[in-house]
Coordinates of C-alpha atoms (C1' of nucleotides) in Angstrom, one line a residue:
Chain A
M1 CA -4.3 -27.5 -15.4
S2 CA -7.9 -26.6 -14.4
T3 CA -8.6 -23.0 -14.3
I4 CA -7.5 -20.4 -12.1
R5 CA -10.5 -18.8 -10.1
T6 CA -9.8 -16.4 -7.4
R7 CA -12.4 -14.1 -5.3
F8 CA -12.1 -11.1 -3.4
A9 CA -14.7 -11.6 -0.6
P10 CA -15.2 -8.2 1.4
S11 CA -17.6 -7.8 4.1
P12 CA -20.1 -4.5 3.3
T13 CA -19.0 -2.8 6.5
G14 CA -17.9 0.1 5.2
F15 CA -15.6 1.9 2.7
L16 CA -13.1 0.0 0.7
H17 CA -9.7 -0.2 2.7
V18 CA -6.0 0.0 1.2
G19 CA -5.4 -3.6 2.0
G20 CA -8.6 -4.8 0.7
L21 CA -7.7 -3.2 -2.6
R22 CA -4.2 -5.1 -2.4
T23 CA -6.1 -8.1 -1.6
A24 CA -8.6 -7.8 -4.5
L25 CA -5.6 -6.5 -7.0
Y26 CA -3.4 -9.6 -6.1
N27 CA -6.7 -11.8 -6.7
Y28 CA -7.5 -10.1 -10.1
L29 CA -4.0 -10.1 -11.2
L30 CA -3.4 -13.9 -10.3
A31 CA -6.7 -14.5 -12.5
K32 CA -5.9 -12.3 -15.3
K33 CA -2.4 -13.3 -15.4
E34 CA -3.7 -17.1 -15.8
S35 CA -6.6 -16.3 -18.2
G36 CA -8.8 -17.4 -15.2
S37 CA -11.4 -15.7 -13.6
F38 CA -12.1 -13.3 -10.7
I39 CA -15.2 -13.4 -8.4
L40 CA -16.8 -10.6 -6.4
R41 CA -18.4 -12.2 -3.6
I42 CA -19.8 -10.3 -0.6
E43 CA -19.7 -11.6 2.8
D44 CA -23.1 -10.2 4.4
T45 CA -23.2 -13.2 7.1
D46 CA -23.6 -10.6 10.1
Q47 CA -26.8 -8.6 9.5
S48 CA -25.7 -6.2 12.6
R49 CA -22.5 -5.2 11.1
K50 CA -23.7 -4.5 7.7
V51 CA -23.7 -1.0 6.4
E52 CA -26.1 0.1 3.4
G53 CA -24.7 1.2 0.3
A54 CA -21.4 -0.3 1.4
M55 CA -21.7 -2.9 -1.3
E56 CA -22.6 -0.6 -3.7
N57 CA -19.6 1.6 -3.0
L58 CA -17.1 -1.2 -2.8
I59 CA -18.1 -2.1 -6.3
E60 CA -17.5 1.2 -7.7
T61 CA -14.2 1.9 -5.9
L62 CA -13.1 -1.3 -7.5
H63 CA -14.3 -0.2 -10.8
W64 CA -12.7 3.0 -10.3
A65 CA -9.2 1.3 -9.8
G66 CA -10.0 -0.8 -13.0
I67 CA -10.1 -3.9 -10.9
E68 CA -13.5 -5.5 -12.8
F69 CA -14.8 -8.9 -11.6
D70 CA -15.9 -11.4 -14.0
E71 CA -18.6 -13.0 -11.7
G72 CA -20.4 -11.2 -9.0
P73 CA -23.6 -8.9 -7.8
G74 CA -24.9 -7.6 -11.0
K75 CA -22.6 -9.9 -13.3
E76 CA -24.1 -13.1 -12.3
G77 CA -22.3 -16.2 -13.3
E78 CA -23.3 -19.8 -13.3
F79 CA -22.3 -19.8 -9.7
G80 CA -24.8 -16.8 -8.2
P81 CA -26.0 -16.0 -6.5
Y82 CA -22.6 -13.9 -5.0
I83 CA -24.2 -12.5 -2.1
Q84 CA -24.0 -14.6 1.2
S85 CA -27.6 -13.4 2.4
Q86 CA -29.0 -14.7 -0.6
R87 CA -27.7 -18.2 -0.1
L88 CA -29.1 -19.2 3.4
T89 CA -30.6 -22.3 2.4
T90 CA -27.3 -23.6 0.9
Y91 CA -25.4 -23.2 3.9
Q92 CA -28.0 -24.3 6.2
H93 CA -27.9 -27.5 3.8
Y94 CA -24.2 -28.1 4.0
A95 CA -24.8 -27.2 8.1
H96 CA -27.3 -30.0 8.6
R97 CA -25.5 -32.5 6.5
L98 CA -22.3 -32.3 8.5
V99 CA -24.7 -33.4 11.5
E100 CA -26.0 -36.1 10.0
E101 CA -22.7 -37.3 9.3
G102 CA -21.5 -36.8 12.7
R103 CA -19.3 -33.9 12.0
A104 CA -21.5 -31.3 13.7
Y105 CA -23.7 -31.2 16.2
Y106 CA -26.5 -28.8 18.0
C107 CA -25.9 -26.7 20.5
F108 CA -28.3 -25.1 22.9
C109 CA -26.1 -23.3 25.3
T110 CA -27.1 -19.7 25.6
P111 CA -25.2 -17.0 25.6
E112 CA -25.3 -16.0 29.3
R113 CA -23.9 -19.7 29.9
L114 CA -21.1 -19.0 27.2
E115 CA -20.3 -16.1 29.0
E116 CA -20.3 -17.6 32.4
V117 CA -17.6 -20.5 30.8
R118 CA -15.7 -17.8 29.6
R119 CA -15.4 -16.4 32.9
K120 CA -14.6 -19.5 35.0
Q121 CA -11.9 -20.2 32.6
I122 CA -10.3 -17.0 32.9
A123 CA -10.4 -17.0 36.6
Q124 CA -8.7 -20.5 36.6
K125 CA -6.2 -19.3 34.0
I126 CA -7.4 -21.8 31.2
N127 CA -7.6 -20.9 27.5
P128 CA -11.3 -19.8 27.1
S129 CA -13.4 -22.3 25.0
Y130 CA -16.5 -23.8 24.5
D131 CA -16.5 -26.6 26.7
R132 CA -18.3 -28.6 24.2
R133 CA -21.1 -29.7 26.9
C134 CA -23.9 -30.3 23.9
R135 CA -21.4 -32.5 21.9
S136 CA -22.1 -35.1 24.3
L137 CA -25.9 -34.7 23.9
T138 CA -27.9 -37.8 22.7
K139 CA -30.2 -37.7 19.3
E140 CA -33.4 -38.1 21.1
E141 CA -32.3 -34.9 23.6
T142 CA -31.5 -33.1 20.6
V143 CA -34.8 -33.9 19.1
Q144 CA -36.9 -33.1 22.0
R145 CA -35.3 -29.6 22.9
R146 CA -35.6 -28.3 19.2
K147 CA -39.3 -29.8 18.5
A148 CA -39.6 -27.6 21.9
G149 CA -38.3 -24.7 20.0
E150 CA -35.5 -24.0 21.8
T151 CA -32.8 -21.7 19.9
F152 CA -29.6 -23.8 18.8
V153 CA -26.4 -23.1 16.7
I154 CA -24.8 -25.5 15.3
R155 CA -20.7 -26.4 16.0
M156 CA -18.6 -28.4 14.3
K157 CA -16.6 -31.1 15.8
V158 CA -12.9 -30.7 16.0
P159 CA -10.9 -34.0 17.3
F160 CA -9.7 -33.3 20.7
E161 CA -6.2 -34.1 20.1
G162 CA -3.7 -34.4 17.1
E163 CA -2.7 -31.5 14.7
L164 CA -3.3 -30.4 11.3
T165 CA -0.7 -29.4 8.8
F166 CA -1.6 -27.3 5.8
N167 CA 0.2 -25.8 2.8
D168 CA 0.4 -22.2 2.1
I169 CA 2.2 -20.8 -1.0
I170 CA 3.5 -17.8 0.9
R171 CA 4.4 -19.1 4.1
G172 CA 5.0 -22.5 3.5
E173 CA 3.9 -25.5 6.0
V174 CA 1.8 -24.4 8.7
T175 CA 0.7 -26.5 11.8
I176 CA -1.7 -26.1 14.2
S177 CA -2.8 -28.6 16.9
Y178 CA -6.4 -29.4 17.5
G179 CA -5.9 -28.7 21.1
I180 CA -6.5 -24.8 20.9
L181 CA -9.1 -25.0 18.4
D182 CA -12.7 -24.6 19.4
D183 CA -15.9 -26.4 18.4
Q184 CA -16.8 -23.6 16.4
V185 CA -19.8 -22.1 15.7
I186 CA -20.7 -22.9 11.9
L187 CA -24.7 -21.7 11.9
K188 CA -25.7 -19.4 14.1
S189 CA -29.0 -19.2 16.1
D190 CA -30.5 -16.7 13.1
G191 CA -30.1 -19.0 10.8
Y192 CA -27.2 -17.4 9.1
P193 CA -23.6 -19.3 8.9
T194 CA -20.8 -17.9 10.4
Y195 CA -17.8 -16.9 8.1
H196 CA -16.1 -20.1 8.4
L197 CA -18.9 -22.4 7.1
A198 CA -19.7 -19.6 4.3
V199 CA -16.3 -19.8 2.8
V200 CA -15.9 -23.0 2.3
V201 CA -18.8 -23.8 0.8
D202 CA -18.7 -20.6 -1.3
D203 CA -15.3 -21.6 -2.3
H204 CA -15.9 -25.1 -3.0
L205 CA -19.3 -24.3 -4.9
M206 CA -17.8 -21.5 -6.9
K207 CA -14.5 -23.4 -7.7
I208 CA -12.5 -21.1 -6.4
S209 CA -8.9 -22.5 -7.0
H210 CA -6.7 -19.6 -4.8
V211 CA -7.5 -18.5 -1.5
I212 CA -5.6 -15.1 -1.5
R213 CA -6.8 -13.3 1.7
G214 CA -5.4 -11.3 4.8
E215 CA -3.2 -12.9 7.1
E216 CA -5.4 -12.3 10.0
W217 CA -7.2 -15.8 8.4
L218 CA -4.1 -17.6 8.7
S219 CA -4.7 -18.9 12.1
S220 CA -8.4 -19.9 11.3
T221 CA -7.6 -21.7 8.2
P222 CA -7.3 -25.5 10.1
K223 CA -11.1 -25.0 10.5
H224 CA -11.4 -24.7 7.0
V225 CA -9.2 -27.3 6.0
L226 CA -11.0 -29.5 8.4
L227 CA -14.4 -28.8 7.1
Y228 CA -13.2 -29.5 3.7
Q229 CA -12.2 -32.9 5.0
Y230 CA -15.6 -33.6 6.5
F231 CA -16.9 -32.3 3.0
R232 CA -14.4 -34.8 1.2
W233 CA -14.1 -31.7 -1.4
E234 CA -10.4 -30.9 -2.8
L235 CA -8.7 -28.3 -1.0
P236 CA -7.9 -25.0 -3.0
R237 CA -4.4 -23.6 -2.8
F238 CA -3.9 -21.0 0.2
A239 CA -2.0 -17.6 0.1
H240 CA -2.2 -15.5 3.2
L241 CA -1.0 -11.9 2.3
P242 CA 1.1 -9.9 5.1
L243 CA -0.9 -7.2 6.6
L244 CA -0.2 -3.4 5.8
L245 CA 0.9 -1.4 8.6
N246 CA 0.8 2.2 10.2
P247 CA 4.3 3.9 10.1
D248 CA 4.6 2.6 14.0
K249 CA 4.0 -1.1 12.5
S250 CA 0.7 -1.5 13.8
K251 CA -1.8 -2.6 11.8
L252 CA -3.5 0.2 9.4
S253 CA -5.5 1.9 11.0
K254 CA -7.6 5.1 11.0
R255 CA -6.2 8.0 12.8
Q256 CA -3.1 7.3 12.0
G257 CA -4.1 8.7 8.7
D258 CA -6.4 7.2 5.8
V259 CA -6.9 3.7 5.1
A260 CA -10.1 4.1 2.6
V261 CA -9.5 4.1 -1.1
E262 CA -12.2 6.7 -1.3
D263 CA -9.7 9.3 1.0
Y264 CA -6.8 8.8 -1.7
R265 CA -9.0 9.1 -4.3
L266 CA -10.4 12.0 -3.0
K267 CA -7.0 13.8 -2.2
G268 CA -6.5 13.6 -6.0
Y269 CA -4.4 10.3 -6.5
L270 CA -4.2 8.6 -9.5
K271 CA -5.8 5.0 -9.8
E272 CA -2.8 3.8 -11.3
A273 CA -0.6 5.5 -8.8
L274 CA -2.4 3.9 -6.3
V275 CA -2.4 0.5 -7.7
N276 CA 1.0 0.5 -8.4
F277 CA 1.7 1.6 -5.3
V278 CA -0.6 -1.3 -3.5
A279 CA 1.2 -3.7 -5.7
F280 CA 4.4 -3.0 -4.5
L281 CA 3.3 -3.6 -1.2
G282 CA 4.5 -7.2 -0.5
W283 CA 5.4 -7.6 -4.1
N284 CA 8.2 -6.9 -6.3
P285 CA 9.2 -8.2 -9.9
G286 CA 12.6 -9.2 -9.1
D287 CA 14.1 -6.6 -11.0
E288 CA 14.3 -3.3 -10.5
R289 CA 11.2 -1.9 -12.5
E290 CA 9.2 0.2 -10.3
I291 CA 6.5 2.3 -12.3
F292 CA 3.9 -0.6 -13.6
S293 CA 0.4 -0.2 -15.4
L294 CA -2.1 -2.6 -14.7
G295 CA -1.8 -4.5 -17.5
E296 CA 1.9 -5.1 -16.7
L297 CA 1.5 -6.0 -13.3
V298 CA -0.8 -8.5 -14.4
K299 CA 1.8 -9.8 -17.1
D300 CA 4.7 -10.0 -14.4
F301 CA 2.7 -10.9 -11.4
S302 CA 3.2 -14.4 -9.4
L303 CA 2.1 -15.1 -5.6
E304 CA 5.8 -16.8 -5.3
R305 CA 7.2 -13.3 -5.0
V306 CA 5.1 -12.1 -2.4
G307 CA 6.8 -11.4 0.7
K308 CA 5.9 -12.6 4.3
S309 CA 6.5 -9.6 6.4
G310 CA 3.7 -6.7 6.9
A311 CA 4.7 -3.4 4.9
V312 CA 4.2 0.1 6.2
F313 CA 2.1 2.4 3.9
N314 CA 4.4 5.1 2.7
I315 CA 3.1 8.0 1.5
E316 CA 6.2 9.8 0.1
K317 CA 6.5 6.8 -1.9
L318 CA 2.8 6.9 -3.1
D319 CA 3.9 10.6 -3.9
W320 CA 6.4 9.9 -6.2
M321 CA 4.4 7.5 -7.9
N322 CA 1.5 9.8 -8.6
F323 CA 4.2 12.1 -10.1
E324 CA 5.2 9.4 -12.1
H325 CA 1.9 8.3 -13.6
L326 CA 1.1 11.7 -13.9
R327 CA 4.0 12.6 -16.0
R328 CA 3.4 9.6 -18.1
K329 CA -0.1 10.5 -19.0
P330 CA -0.8 12.1 -22.6
D331 CA -1.8 15.5 -22.4
T332 CA -5.3 15.1 -23.6
D333 CA -5.9 13.2 -20.4
V334 CA -4.1 15.7 -18.1
L335 CA -6.4 18.2 -20.3
C336 CA -9.5 16.3 -19.1
M337 CA -8.5 16.3 -15.3
L338 CA -7.0 19.8 -15.6
K339 CA -10.7 21.2 -17.0
E340 CA -12.3 19.4 -14.2
K341 CA -10.6 20.4 -11.3
L342 CA -10.8 24.3 -12.9
A343 CA -14.5 23.9 -12.8
S344 CA -14.6 23.6 -9.2
S345 CA -12.0 26.0 -8.4
P346 CA -12.4 29.7 -7.8
F347 CA -11.3 30.3 -11.3
A348 CA -14.5 28.3 -12.3
G349 CA -15.9 31.6 -14.2
K350 CA -13.0 32.0 -16.3
H351 CA -12.5 30.7 -19.7
F352 CA -9.3 29.0 -21.2
T353 CA -8.9 27.6 -24.5
D354 CA -7.6 23.8 -25.1
A355 CA -4.7 25.4 -26.6
Y356 CA -4.1 27.7 -23.8
L357 CA -4.3 24.8 -20.8
L358 CA -2.3 22.4 -23.1
S359 CA 0.8 25.2 -23.1
V360 CA 0.2 25.6 -19.2
I361 CA 0.1 21.8 -19.0
G362 CA 3.5 21.4 -21.0
A363 CA 5.2 24.0 -18.7
M364 CA 4.1 22.2 -15.7
R365 CA 4.3 19.0 -16.2
E366 CA 7.9 18.0 -14.6
R367 CA 6.9 20.2 -11.9
V368 CA 3.5 19.1 -10.5
T369 CA 2.6 15.9 -8.5
F370 CA -1.2 16.2 -8.6
V371 CA -3.4 17.6 -10.7
R372 CA -4.5 20.3 -8.1
D373 CA -0.7 21.4 -8.5
F374 CA -1.5 23.1 -11.6
L375 CA -3.9 25.7 -9.8
E376 CA -1.9 25.7 -6.6
K377 CA 1.9 25.8 -7.6
S378 CA 1.0 27.9 -11.0
P379 CA -2.4 30.1 -10.0
Y380 CA -0.5 32.9 -12.1
F381 CA -1.8 31.2 -15.3
F382 CA -5.3 31.6 -14.3
Q383 CA -5.5 35.0 -12.9
A384 CA -2.9 37.8 -12.7
P385 CA -1.0 37.8 -9.2
S386 CA -3.0 40.1 -6.6
D387 CA 0.2 40.0 -4.3
Y388 CA 3.8 39.4 -4.7
D389 CA 5.5 36.8 -2.7
A390 CA 7.3 39.1 0.5
D391 CA 10.4 36.9 0.6
V392 CA 11.1 37.0 -3.5
V393 CA 10.4 41.0 -3.3
K394 CA 12.7 41.4 -0.4
K395 CA 15.3 39.2 -2.3
R396 CA 15.0 40.2 -5.8
W397 CA 13.1 43.5 -5.9
K398 CA 15.3 46.4 -6.1
K399 CA 15.3 49.8 -5.8
E400 CA 16.1 50.7 -9.3
S401 CA 13.7 47.9 -10.6
P402 CA 10.6 49.5 -11.3
L403 CA 13.1 51.7 -14.0
H404 CA 14.4 48.5 -15.2
L405 CA 10.8 47.1 -15.9
K406 CA 9.8 50.2 -17.5
Q407 CA 12.6 49.8 -20.0
L408 CA 11.6 46.4 -20.6
V409 CA 7.9 47.0 -21.1
E410 CA 9.5 49.6 -23.8
E411 CA 11.2 46.7 -25.8
F412 CA 8.3 44.3 -25.2
S413 CA 6.1 46.7 -26.5
A414 CA 8.1 46.9 -29.8
L415 CA 7.6 43.4 -30.4
E416 CA 4.7 41.8 -32.7
N417 CA 3.1 38.2 -31.7
P418 CA 6.3 37.5 -29.9
K419 CA 7.9 33.9 -29.2
K420 CA 9.6 32.8 -26.7
E421 CA 13.1 33.5 -28.5
E422 CA 12.1 37.4 -29.1
Y423 CA 11.3 37.6 -25.5
E424 CA 14.5 36.7 -24.5
A425 CA 16.0 38.8 -27.1
A426 CA 14.4 42.2 -26.2
L427 CA 15.3 41.1 -22.3
H428 CA 19.0 40.9 -23.6
R429 CA 18.5 44.6 -25.5
A430 CA 17.2 46.2 -22.4
A431 CA 19.8 44.4 -19.8
E432 CA 22.6 46.2 -22.2
S433 CA 21.1 49.3 -22.7
L434 CA 20.7 49.5 -19.0
R435 CA 24.2 48.0 -18.5
I436 CA 22.9 45.0 -15.9
K437 CA 22.9 41.5 -15.9
N438 CA 20.2 39.5 -17.6
S439 CA 19.1 38.2 -14.3
E440 CA 18.8 41.5 -12.7
L441 CA 16.1 42.2 -15.0
I442 CA 14.7 38.2 -15.3
H443 CA 14.0 38.1 -11.4
P444 CA 12.1 40.8 -11.0
L445 CA 10.1 40.2 -14.2
R446 CA 9.3 36.8 -13.0
L447 CA 8.0 38.4 -9.5
A448 CA 6.0 40.8 -11.9
V449 CA 4.3 38.0 -13.9
S450 CA 4.1 35.4 -11.5
G451 CA 3.9 36.9 -8.0
I452 CA 6.4 34.4 -6.9
G453 CA 9.5 32.6 -7.3
A454 CA 9.4 29.4 -8.7
G455 CA 7.9 28.2 -12.0
P456 CA 9.0 27.3 -15.5
G457 CA 11.2 29.4 -17.5
V458 CA 10.3 33.1 -17.6
F459 CA 10.4 33.4 -21.1
D460 CA 7.9 30.3 -21.6
I461 CA 5.5 32.3 -18.9
L462 CA 5.9 35.1 -21.0
F463 CA 4.9 33.5 -24.2
I464 CA 2.0 31.4 -22.5
L465 CA 0.5 34.8 -21.0
G466 CA 0.9 36.6 -24.0
K467 CA 2.2 40.1 -24.8
E468 CA -0.6 42.4 -23.7
E469 CA -1.1 40.3 -20.5
T470 CA 2.6 40.1 -19.9
L471 CA 2.9 44.2 -20.3
R472 CA -0.2 44.6 -17.9
R473 CA 1.1 42.6 -15.4
I474 CA 4.7 44.3 -15.6
N475 CA 2.9 47.8 -15.3
S476 CA 0.8 46.7 -12.2
A477 CA 3.9 45.3 -10.1
I478 CA 5.9 48.3 -10.8
K479 CA 3.0 50.7 -9.4
E480 CA 1.9 48.4 -6.8
L481 CA 5.7 47.5 -5.5
S482 CA 6.7 50.9 -5.8
A483 CA 4.0 51.8 -3.7
A484 CA 4.6 49.7 -1.3
M485 CA 8.3 50.5 -0.8
A486 CA 7.4 53.7 -0.3
L487 CA 5.5 53.1 3.0
P488 CA 7.5 54.2 5.9
K489 CA 8.4 51.1 7.7
Chain B
rG1 C1' -1.7 -15.9 28.7
rG2 C1' -2.1 -19.8 24.8
rC3 C1' -1.1 -20.6 19.8
rG4 C1' 0.6 -18.9 14.4
rC5 C1' 3.0 -15.7 11.5
rG6 C1' 7.0 -12.5 10.9
rU7 C1' 12.5 -9.6 11.4
rU8 C1' 17.8 -6.8 5.6
rC9 C1' 19.5 1.0 5.3
rG10 C1' 14.1 5.8 8.2
rU11 C1' 10.4 3.4 4.4
rC12 C1' 9.4 -0.2 0.2
rU13 C1' 12.6 -4.5 -1.2
rA14 C1' 16.7 -7.2 -3.8
rG15 C1' 19.4 -11.5 -2.1
rC16 C1' 17.5 -17.9 -1.8
rG17 C1' 25.9 -20.8 1.9
rG18 C1' 31.1 -17.4 -0.4
rC19 C1' 28.3 -10.2 -2.5
rU20 C1' 32.8 -4.0 -1.1
rA21 C1' 24.9 -6.6 0.9
rG22 C1' 22.1 -4.2 -4.7
rG23 C1' 18.0 -0.7 -6.1
rA24 C1' 13.8 2.7 -5.4
rC25 C1' 11.7 6.7 -2.2
rG26 C1' 13.0 10.6 1.2
rG27 C1' 17.9 13.2 3.1
rA28 C1' 22.6 15.3 2.3
rG29 C1' 26.1 17.3 -1.5
rC30 C1' 27.6 18.6 -6.3
rC31 C1' 26.7 19.9 -11.5
rC32 C1' 23.3 21.8 -14.9
rU33 C1' 20.8 27.2 -14.1
rC34 C1' 16.9 33.4 -14.5
rU35 C1' 13.4 30.4 -10.3
rC36 C1' 11.5 26.2 -9.2
rA37 C1' 11.3 21.4 -10.6
rA38 C1' 13.3 17.6 -14.2
rG39 C1' 18.0 15.0 -15.2
rG40 C1' 22.7 13.9 -13.8
rC41 C1' 26.7 12.6 -10.6
rU42 C1' 28.1 11.6 -5.4
rU43 C1' 27.2 10.3 -0.5
rA44 C1' 25.2 8.7 4.6
rA45 C1' 22.0 4.6 6.2
rA46 C1' 20.6 -1.9 7.1
rC47 C1' 21.3 -8.1 7.7
rA48 C1' 17.0 -7.6 15.9
rC49 C1' 20.5 -10.7 19.7
rG50 C1' 22.6 -15.2 21.2
rG51 C1' 23.7 -20.1 19.9
rG52 C1' 24.7 -23.7 17.0
rU53 C1' 25.4 -26.6 11.8
rU54 C1' 29.5 -25.9 7.9
rC55 C1' 35.5 -24.5 5.5
rG56 C1' 32.3 -20.5 5.5
rA57 C1' 26.1 -17.5 7.4
rU58 C1' 22.2 -11.9 6.2
rU59 C1' 20.9 -16.9 3.9
rC60 C1' 19.8 -23.4 7.2
rC61 C1' 18.6 -25.2 12.5
rC62 C1' 17.5 -24.0 18.0
rG63 C1' 16.5 -20.3 21.1
rU64 C1' 15.8 -15.1 23.7
rA65 C1' 13.8 -10.1 22.3
rC66 C1' 10.5 -7.6 20.0
rG67 C1' 6.4 -6.4 16.6
rC68 C1' 1.8 -8.1 14.6
rG69 C1' -2.4 -11.7 14.5
rC70 C1' -5.6 -15.2 16.1
rU71 C1' -8.0 -16.9 20.3
rA72 C1' -17.1 -14.3 19.1
rC73 C1' -23.5 -16.9 17.2
rC74 C1' -17.5 -10.6 13.8
rA75 C1' -15.7 -10.8 9.5

RNA sequence: GGCGCGUUCGUCUAGCGGCUAGGACGGAGCCCUCUCAAGGCUUAAACACGGGUUCGAUUCCCGUACGCGCUACCA
């Protein structure tokens, strides 16, 4: 079997879309699974839509996701260049070859005439399509008009009748009759090819074995197949991926949420989670595993298991996957990310030792979905509470709490370099001498040291904070909360 | 409008003629418990509709409905 070569061929018109990420991923997965090559090709044949810096951004985002290409811009292989605007003469050559072989023709119709034709057709309720006027131009006439400097395009000839069937790995046989196909423009008047010509020429020249792309291309595939036939080139295998959808089932779009990979990256999603999630939008391994690394995806991926129907982009599941991937990460990796987060936080000025941060990570691991949650869910590890959660105060802070905590301070003060268990034993002693339940001490204590009512076990918190800090916080809570309770309602 | 593609719990999906229609996220409940999580257990929740074919259809065929895509000198 010949080697697998796949490609991701985006237009540099903006940020990488999550749908694009999935397309790139599937292409990458298939290539890597079969020890083939994954190519990145930039389809910038529409100058008007070109966005400055978009290509660089695309490349950088793919790199971030861990999807590395074997050939592409900046990584020239034997089939480059990989930017279509740098291959113009190639397309022109092939377009003219088609004309010479009677498979295409010059068309001098102006945009105005085309518009006029379309308008009339719509008025007559016929399907708007090019009326093929220039298809019957004589060779002499064509030569003359070209010589006169008239602008022209090249259109491919589509048979007047009959139908074309092609095979799609995901959808099976798809049949479309020629009747509804237009004499598609393949070379524009500015000398650039349209997508249809460029994609066929490049996929052939770059020896692409599998064309894996979005479903929006399914309808125009017959045009491409026709071109392959005209050129007498071997057909690649086609696989048209189902679309990604908004919660209301419309095509995934801005305004109903974020669509750029960049958006998710900025929100703190792990690349592992986003890649894993996007891979499962339309594919599954056939068993019940759900958490996959890129390498595991490569190992188990197959186009045969890609579904046919569109998938809604469901953030809740993405969040869960982020949680799962975050908690699988080694402590040291999380430490790095946490330090980075800290550096751009209100706690940036403070210094924390790695050992301290590592113990915070250990305590919070199963309570965070994002790295930023370390700061948001347990700010008390980075700063003494400046106020106390009113609901928790109401529920847990009793009028005798200050007295109880004073007893606790006494017990704690006597400890030397206490471990978690020693704090606990000390609290038990305090509770016993006060003749109250442990919990009557624990809850006010948690409130005093953290300011809130949720988090790791209190004794873990105390140990991480250390004795001095613990005592300081208990004392200031006694002061502040007593003062607050003394205030008239 | 025409053509194409699609349709299993709210969501992602398993299923490839015979199943009490399975799993996951999310929801609900219980257990654990100093809180919050995590974990364990339990639970509600789906084959779009109508015809065929067949001993038997979620599964195959045909319609209908709905959704989406394409219908450009955009990709």
